Tab-separated table of C-alpha atoms in Angstrom:
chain	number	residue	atom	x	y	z
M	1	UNK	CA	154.174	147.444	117.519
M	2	UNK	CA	155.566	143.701	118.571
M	3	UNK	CA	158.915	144.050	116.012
M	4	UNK	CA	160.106	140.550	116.883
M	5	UNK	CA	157.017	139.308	115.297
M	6	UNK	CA	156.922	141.911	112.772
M	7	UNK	CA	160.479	140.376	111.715
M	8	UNK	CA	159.309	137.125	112.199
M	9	UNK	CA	156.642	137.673	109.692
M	10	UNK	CA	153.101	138.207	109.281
M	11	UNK	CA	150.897	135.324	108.174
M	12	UNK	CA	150.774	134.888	104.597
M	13	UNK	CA	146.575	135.275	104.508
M	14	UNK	CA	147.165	138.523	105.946
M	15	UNK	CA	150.051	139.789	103.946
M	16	UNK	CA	148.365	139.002	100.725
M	17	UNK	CA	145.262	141.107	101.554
M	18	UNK	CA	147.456	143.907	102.907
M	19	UNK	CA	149.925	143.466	99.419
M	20	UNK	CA	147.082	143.507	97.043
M	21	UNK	CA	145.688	146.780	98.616
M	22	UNK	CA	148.444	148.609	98.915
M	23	UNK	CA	150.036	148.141	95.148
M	24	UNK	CA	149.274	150.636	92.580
M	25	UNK	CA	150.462	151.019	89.129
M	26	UNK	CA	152.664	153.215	88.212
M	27	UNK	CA	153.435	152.866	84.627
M	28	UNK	CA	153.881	150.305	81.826
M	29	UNK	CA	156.485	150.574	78.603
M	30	UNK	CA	157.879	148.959	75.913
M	31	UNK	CA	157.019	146.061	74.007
M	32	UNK	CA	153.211	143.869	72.980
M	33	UNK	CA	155.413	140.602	72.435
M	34	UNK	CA	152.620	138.826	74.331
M	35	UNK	CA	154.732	137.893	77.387
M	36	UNK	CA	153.733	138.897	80.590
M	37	UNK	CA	154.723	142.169	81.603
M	38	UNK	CA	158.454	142.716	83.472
M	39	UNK	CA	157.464	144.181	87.090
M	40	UNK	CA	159.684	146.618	89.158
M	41	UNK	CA	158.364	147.447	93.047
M	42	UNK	CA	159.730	150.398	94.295
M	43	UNK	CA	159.440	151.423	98.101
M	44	UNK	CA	157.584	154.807	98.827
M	45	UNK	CA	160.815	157.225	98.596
M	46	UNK	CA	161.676	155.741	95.188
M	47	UNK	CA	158.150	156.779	94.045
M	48	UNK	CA	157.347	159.915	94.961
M	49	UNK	CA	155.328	162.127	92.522
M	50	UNK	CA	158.502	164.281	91.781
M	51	UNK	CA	160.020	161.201	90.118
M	52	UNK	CA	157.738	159.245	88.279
M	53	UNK	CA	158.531	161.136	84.807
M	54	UNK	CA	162.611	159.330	85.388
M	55	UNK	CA	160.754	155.850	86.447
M	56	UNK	CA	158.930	155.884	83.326
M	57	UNK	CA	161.972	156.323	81.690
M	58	UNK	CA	163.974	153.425	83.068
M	59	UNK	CA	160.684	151.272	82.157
M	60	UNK	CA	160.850	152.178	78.617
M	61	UNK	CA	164.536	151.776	78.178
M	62	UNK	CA	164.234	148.611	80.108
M	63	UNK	CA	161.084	147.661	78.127
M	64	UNK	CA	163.245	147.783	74.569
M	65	UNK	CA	166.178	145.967	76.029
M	66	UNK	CA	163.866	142.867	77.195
M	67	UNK	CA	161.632	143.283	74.451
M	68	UNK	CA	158.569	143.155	76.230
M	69	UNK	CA	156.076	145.273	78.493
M	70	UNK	CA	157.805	146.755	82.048
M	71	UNK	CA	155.288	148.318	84.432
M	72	UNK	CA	156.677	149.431	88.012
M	73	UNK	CA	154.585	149.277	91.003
M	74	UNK	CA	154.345	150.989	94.135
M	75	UNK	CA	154.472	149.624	97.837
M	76	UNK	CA	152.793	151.591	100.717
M	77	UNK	CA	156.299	149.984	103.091
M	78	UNK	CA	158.885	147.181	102.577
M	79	UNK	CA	156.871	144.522	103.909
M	80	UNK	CA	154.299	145.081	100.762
M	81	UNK	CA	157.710	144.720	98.602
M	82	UNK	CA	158.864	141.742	99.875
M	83	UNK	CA	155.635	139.555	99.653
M	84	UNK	CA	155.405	140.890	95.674
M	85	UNK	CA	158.813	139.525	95.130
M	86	UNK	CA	157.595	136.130	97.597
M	87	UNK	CA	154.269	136.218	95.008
M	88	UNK	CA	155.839	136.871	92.023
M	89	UNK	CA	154.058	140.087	91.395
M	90	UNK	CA	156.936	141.656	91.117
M	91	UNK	CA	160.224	140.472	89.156
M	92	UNK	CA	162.467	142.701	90.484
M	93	UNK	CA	162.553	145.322	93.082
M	94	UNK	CA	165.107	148.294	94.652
M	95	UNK	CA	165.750	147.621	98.681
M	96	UNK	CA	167.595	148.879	101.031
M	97	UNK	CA	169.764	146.593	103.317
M	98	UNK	CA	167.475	145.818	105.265
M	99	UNK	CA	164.472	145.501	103.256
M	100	UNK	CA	166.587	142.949	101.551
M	101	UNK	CA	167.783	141.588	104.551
M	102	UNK	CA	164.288	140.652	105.545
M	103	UNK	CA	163.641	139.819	101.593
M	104	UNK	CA	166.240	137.194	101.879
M	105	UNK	CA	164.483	135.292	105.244
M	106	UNK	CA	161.159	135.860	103.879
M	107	UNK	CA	162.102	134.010	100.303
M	108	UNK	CA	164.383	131.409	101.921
M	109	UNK	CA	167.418	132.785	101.005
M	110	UNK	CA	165.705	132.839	97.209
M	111	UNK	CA	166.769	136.303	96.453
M	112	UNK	CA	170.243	137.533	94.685
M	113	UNK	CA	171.144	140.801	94.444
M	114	UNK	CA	172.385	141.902	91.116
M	115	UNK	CA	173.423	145.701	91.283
M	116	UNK	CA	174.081	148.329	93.534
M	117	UNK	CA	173.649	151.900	93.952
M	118	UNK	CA	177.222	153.664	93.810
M	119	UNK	CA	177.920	157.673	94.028
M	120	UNK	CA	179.994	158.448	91.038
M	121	UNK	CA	180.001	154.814	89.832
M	122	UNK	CA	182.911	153.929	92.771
M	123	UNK	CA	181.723	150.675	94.397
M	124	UNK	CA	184.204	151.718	97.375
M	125	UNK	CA	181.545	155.092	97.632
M	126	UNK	CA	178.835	152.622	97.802
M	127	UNK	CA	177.905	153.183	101.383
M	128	UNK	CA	175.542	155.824	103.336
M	129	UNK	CA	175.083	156.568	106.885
M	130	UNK	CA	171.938	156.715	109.315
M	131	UNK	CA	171.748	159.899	111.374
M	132	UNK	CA	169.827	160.969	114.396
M	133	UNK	CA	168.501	164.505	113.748
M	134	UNK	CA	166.878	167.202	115.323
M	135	UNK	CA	165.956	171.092	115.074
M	136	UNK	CA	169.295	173.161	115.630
M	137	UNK	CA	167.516	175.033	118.040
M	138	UNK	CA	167.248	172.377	120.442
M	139	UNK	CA	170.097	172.955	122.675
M	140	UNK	CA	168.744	170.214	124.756
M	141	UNK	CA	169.330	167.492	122.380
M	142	UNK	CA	173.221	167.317	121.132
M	143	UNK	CA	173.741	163.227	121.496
M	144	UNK	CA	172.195	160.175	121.957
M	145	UNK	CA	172.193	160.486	125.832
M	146	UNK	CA	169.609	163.456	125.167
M	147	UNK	CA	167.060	161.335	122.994
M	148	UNK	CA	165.460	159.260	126.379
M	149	UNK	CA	161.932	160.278	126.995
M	150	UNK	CA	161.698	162.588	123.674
M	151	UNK	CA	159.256	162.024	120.738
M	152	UNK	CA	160.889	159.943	118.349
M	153	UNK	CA	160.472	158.804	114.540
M	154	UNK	CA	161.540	155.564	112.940
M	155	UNK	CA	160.651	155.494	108.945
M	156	UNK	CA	159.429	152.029	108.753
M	157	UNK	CA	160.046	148.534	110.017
M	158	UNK	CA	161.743	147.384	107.202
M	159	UNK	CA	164.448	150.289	106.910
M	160	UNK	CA	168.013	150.130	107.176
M	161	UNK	CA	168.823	153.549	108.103
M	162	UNK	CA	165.518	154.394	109.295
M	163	UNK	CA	164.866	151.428	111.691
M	164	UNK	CA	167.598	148.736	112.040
M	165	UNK	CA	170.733	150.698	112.324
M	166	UNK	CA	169.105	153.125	114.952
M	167	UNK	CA	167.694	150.614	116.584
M	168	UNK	CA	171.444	148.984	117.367
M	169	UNK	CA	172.751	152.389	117.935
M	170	UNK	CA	169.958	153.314	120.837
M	171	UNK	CA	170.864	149.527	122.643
M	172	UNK	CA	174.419	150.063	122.571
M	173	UNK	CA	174.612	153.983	123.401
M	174	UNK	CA	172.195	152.684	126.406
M	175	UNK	CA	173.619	149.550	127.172
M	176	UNK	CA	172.757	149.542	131.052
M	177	UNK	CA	169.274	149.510	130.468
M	178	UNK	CA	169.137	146.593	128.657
M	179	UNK	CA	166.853	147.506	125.787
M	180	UNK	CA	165.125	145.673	123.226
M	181	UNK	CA	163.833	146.028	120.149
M	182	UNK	CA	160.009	146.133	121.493
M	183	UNK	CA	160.511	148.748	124.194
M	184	UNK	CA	162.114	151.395	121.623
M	185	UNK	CA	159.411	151.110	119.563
M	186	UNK	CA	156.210	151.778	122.166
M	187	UNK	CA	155.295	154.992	123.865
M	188	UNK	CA	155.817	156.211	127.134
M	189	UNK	CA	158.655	153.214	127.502
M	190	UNK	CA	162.355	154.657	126.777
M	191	UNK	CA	161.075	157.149	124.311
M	192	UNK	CA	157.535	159.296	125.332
M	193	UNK	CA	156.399	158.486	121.825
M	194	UNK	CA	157.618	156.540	118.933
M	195	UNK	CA	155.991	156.393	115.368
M	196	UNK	CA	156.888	154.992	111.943
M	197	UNK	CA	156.205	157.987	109.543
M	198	UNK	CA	156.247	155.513	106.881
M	199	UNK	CA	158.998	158.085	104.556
M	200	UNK	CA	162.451	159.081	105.622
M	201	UNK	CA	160.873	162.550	104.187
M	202	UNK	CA	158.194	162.661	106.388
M	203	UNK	CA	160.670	161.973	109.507
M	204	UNK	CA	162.365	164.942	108.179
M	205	UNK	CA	159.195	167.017	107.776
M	206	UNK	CA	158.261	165.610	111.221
M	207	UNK	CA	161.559	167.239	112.902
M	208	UNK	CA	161.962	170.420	111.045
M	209	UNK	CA	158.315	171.335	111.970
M	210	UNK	CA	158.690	170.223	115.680
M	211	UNK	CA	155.699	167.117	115.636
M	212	UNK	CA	158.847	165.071	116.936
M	213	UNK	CA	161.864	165.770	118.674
M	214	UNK	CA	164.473	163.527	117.474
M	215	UNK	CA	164.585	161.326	114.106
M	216	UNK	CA	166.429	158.922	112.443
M	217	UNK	CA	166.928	158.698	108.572
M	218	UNK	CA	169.227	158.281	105.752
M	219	UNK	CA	172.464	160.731	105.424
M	220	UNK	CA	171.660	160.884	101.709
M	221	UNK	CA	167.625	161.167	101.459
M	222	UNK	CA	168.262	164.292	104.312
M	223	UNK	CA	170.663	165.673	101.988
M	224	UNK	CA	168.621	165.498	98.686
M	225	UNK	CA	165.766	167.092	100.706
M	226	UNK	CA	168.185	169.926	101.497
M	227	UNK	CA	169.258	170.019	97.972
M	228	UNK	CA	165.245	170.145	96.922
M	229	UNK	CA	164.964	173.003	99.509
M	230	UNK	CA	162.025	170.731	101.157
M	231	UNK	CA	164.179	171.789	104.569
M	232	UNK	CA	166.527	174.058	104.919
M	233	UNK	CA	170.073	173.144	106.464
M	234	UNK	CA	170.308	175.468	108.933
M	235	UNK	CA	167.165	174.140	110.960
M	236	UNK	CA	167.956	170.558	111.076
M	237	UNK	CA	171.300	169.019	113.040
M	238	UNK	CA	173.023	165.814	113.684
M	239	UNK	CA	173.445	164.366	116.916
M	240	UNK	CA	174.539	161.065	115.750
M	241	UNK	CA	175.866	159.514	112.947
M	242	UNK	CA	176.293	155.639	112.249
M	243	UNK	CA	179.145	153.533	110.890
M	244	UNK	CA	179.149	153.070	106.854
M	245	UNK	CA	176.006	151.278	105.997
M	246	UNK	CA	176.223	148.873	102.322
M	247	UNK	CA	173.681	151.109	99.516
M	248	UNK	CA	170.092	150.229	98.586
M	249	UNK	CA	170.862	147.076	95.522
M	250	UNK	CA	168.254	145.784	92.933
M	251	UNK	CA	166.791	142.231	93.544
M	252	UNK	CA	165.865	139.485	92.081
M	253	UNK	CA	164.884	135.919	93.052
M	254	UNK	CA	167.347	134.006	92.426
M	255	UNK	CA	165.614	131.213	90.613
M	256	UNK	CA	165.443	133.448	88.028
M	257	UNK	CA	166.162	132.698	84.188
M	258	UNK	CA	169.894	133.286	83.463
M	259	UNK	CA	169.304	134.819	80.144
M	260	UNK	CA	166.631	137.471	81.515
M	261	UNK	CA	168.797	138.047	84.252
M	262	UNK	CA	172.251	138.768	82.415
M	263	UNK	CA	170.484	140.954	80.435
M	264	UNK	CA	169.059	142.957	83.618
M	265	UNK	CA	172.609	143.077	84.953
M	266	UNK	CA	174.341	144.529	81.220
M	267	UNK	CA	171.381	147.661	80.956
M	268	UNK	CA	171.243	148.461	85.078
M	269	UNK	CA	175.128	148.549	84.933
M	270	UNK	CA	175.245	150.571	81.563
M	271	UNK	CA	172.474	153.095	82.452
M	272	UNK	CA	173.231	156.679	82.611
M	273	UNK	CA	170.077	158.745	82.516
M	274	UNK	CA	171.071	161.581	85.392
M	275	UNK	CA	167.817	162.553	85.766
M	276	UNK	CA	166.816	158.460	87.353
M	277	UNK	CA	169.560	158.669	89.148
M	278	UNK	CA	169.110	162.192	90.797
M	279	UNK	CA	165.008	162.168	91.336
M	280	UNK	CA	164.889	158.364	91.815
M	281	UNK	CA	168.469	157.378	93.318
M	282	UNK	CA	168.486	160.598	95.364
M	283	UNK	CA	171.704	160.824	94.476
M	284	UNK	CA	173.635	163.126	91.672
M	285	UNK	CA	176.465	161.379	89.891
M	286	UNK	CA	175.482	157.827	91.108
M	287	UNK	CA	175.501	154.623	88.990
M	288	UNK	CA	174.903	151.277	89.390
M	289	UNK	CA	177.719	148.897	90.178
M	290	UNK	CA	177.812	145.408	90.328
M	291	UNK	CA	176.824	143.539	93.540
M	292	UNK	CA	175.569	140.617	95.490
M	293	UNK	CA	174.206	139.231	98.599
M	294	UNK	CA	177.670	138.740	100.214
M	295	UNK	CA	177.789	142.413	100.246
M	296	UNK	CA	174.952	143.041	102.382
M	297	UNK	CA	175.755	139.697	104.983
M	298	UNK	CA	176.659	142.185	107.755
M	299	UNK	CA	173.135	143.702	107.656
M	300	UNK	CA	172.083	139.858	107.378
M	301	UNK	CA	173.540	138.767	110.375
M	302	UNK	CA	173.018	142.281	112.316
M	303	UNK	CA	168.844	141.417	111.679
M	304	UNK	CA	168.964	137.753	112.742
M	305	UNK	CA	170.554	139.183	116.357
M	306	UNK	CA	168.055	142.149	116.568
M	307	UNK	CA	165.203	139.445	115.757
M	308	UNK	CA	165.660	136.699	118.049
């Protein structure tokens, strides 16, 4: 895959046949005030099976708040996210860095961020890491100078911790071969194979089962799959780990009514339901803290380099 052009966009014909197949619903609550319905996208490891019970939830609470209908949909990657929020399909939608990164140049700098996830409520906590991972029985591969010519998974174009973050780390830790972002992602180039799984769970899977050699995903998604006991954490290890990364925020555009949105920002930052925040979060404890698109302007910048 071309990822310069992938960054640079698809064209719009294109993205709105590959949005409109790839959405599904995923559940409706709350009110029949006759206003059309409030729309949440989620990205595919926010709506897994295991967690639609605590989406639901969040859509009726949300539902009573607004006073009208909130139905969630469901992306099959980022890019499908993004060109709901461009659309209007969707009202508001949860995004990694990245994803809002690239939400921000696809909208024209027409998106705000209004909360963001935050382990134990502590906006200094609100940070996660991208590690490199492999089988522990791989005593071949113990750093980044082992990954060249391995099989390697990236979750998906649009992720932070999956994509973007590695992506720096693999140019930098290799510096002297002057990689870009193009020859990381094709086979038989710097790695022997490289795939998108599409899920930093099925990178995981992909590792711990040997189909790849070396994966990168989030810190916290490989330790909620360990928690789950999807993968147990004596088979998987980390080679690498990257520098604090800003946590996945809610998003809105930012022409948005101020009303609608105030009230978006009181419930998200007064919501406690453990079980949303555990199944759909991924992480115990966590809460929603107060944010905005200043805090994610590293990422920003970090994607205009990458994309050039």
């Amino acid at each position: 895959m071309n990822m310069k052009r992938w960054m640079k966009g698809i064209s719009v014909s294109l993205m709105l046949v590959a949005a409109a197949a790839s959405f599904g619903g995923c559940g409706s609550a709350g009110g029949g005030s006759g206003q059309q319905p409030f729309t949440i996208a989620y990205a595919p490891n926010e709506s897994t099976e295991q967690s639609a019970d605590a989406r639901s939830a969040l859509s009726a609470d949300l539902g009573k708040a607004l006073g009208r209908e909130v139905k969630e949909i469901s992306a099959s990657d980022y890019n499908g996210i993004i060109e709901a929020l461009r659309t209007k399909k969707a009202d508001m939608a949860y995004l990694g860095a990245e994803g809002i990164s690239l939400a921000n140049q696809r909208l024209d700098g027409n998106v705000d961020v209004i909360v963001m996830k935050a382990p134990d409520g502590d906006k200094a906590k609100a940070l996660y890491h991208s590690v490199f991972i492999t089988r522990a029985d791989r005593s071949d591969i113990n750093s980044l100078q082992d990954v060249k010519g391995k099989k390697m998974a990236f979750v998906d174009p649009g992720s932070t911790s999956g994509n973007l973050i590695p992506t720096s780390m693999l140019m930098k830790a290799f510096a002297n071969e002057n990689l870009d972002s193009e020859t990381l992602h094709m086979n038989e180039k710097f790695f022997s194979s490289a795939m998108f799984s599409g899920k930093h769970q099925a990178s995981i899977q992909a590792v711990a089962k040997g189909d790849v050699d070396v994966a990168a995903v989030s810190d916290q998604i490989l330790q909620a799959e360990i928690n789950s006991g999807n993968v147990q954490a004596g088979d998987i290890k980390v080679i690498a780990t990257s520098d604090p990364i800003p946590s996945e925020g809610m998003i809105i555009r930012a022409d948005m009514d101020q009303n609608l949105r105030k009230t978006l920002t009181d419930f998200l930052l007064q919501y406690n339901n453990e079980d949303y925040f555990t199944k759909v979060i991924k992480v115990k404890g966590a809460r929603f803290v107060e944010a905005s698109k200043a805090d994610y302007q590293p990422i920003i910048e970090l994607n205009q380099l990458l994309s050039k």
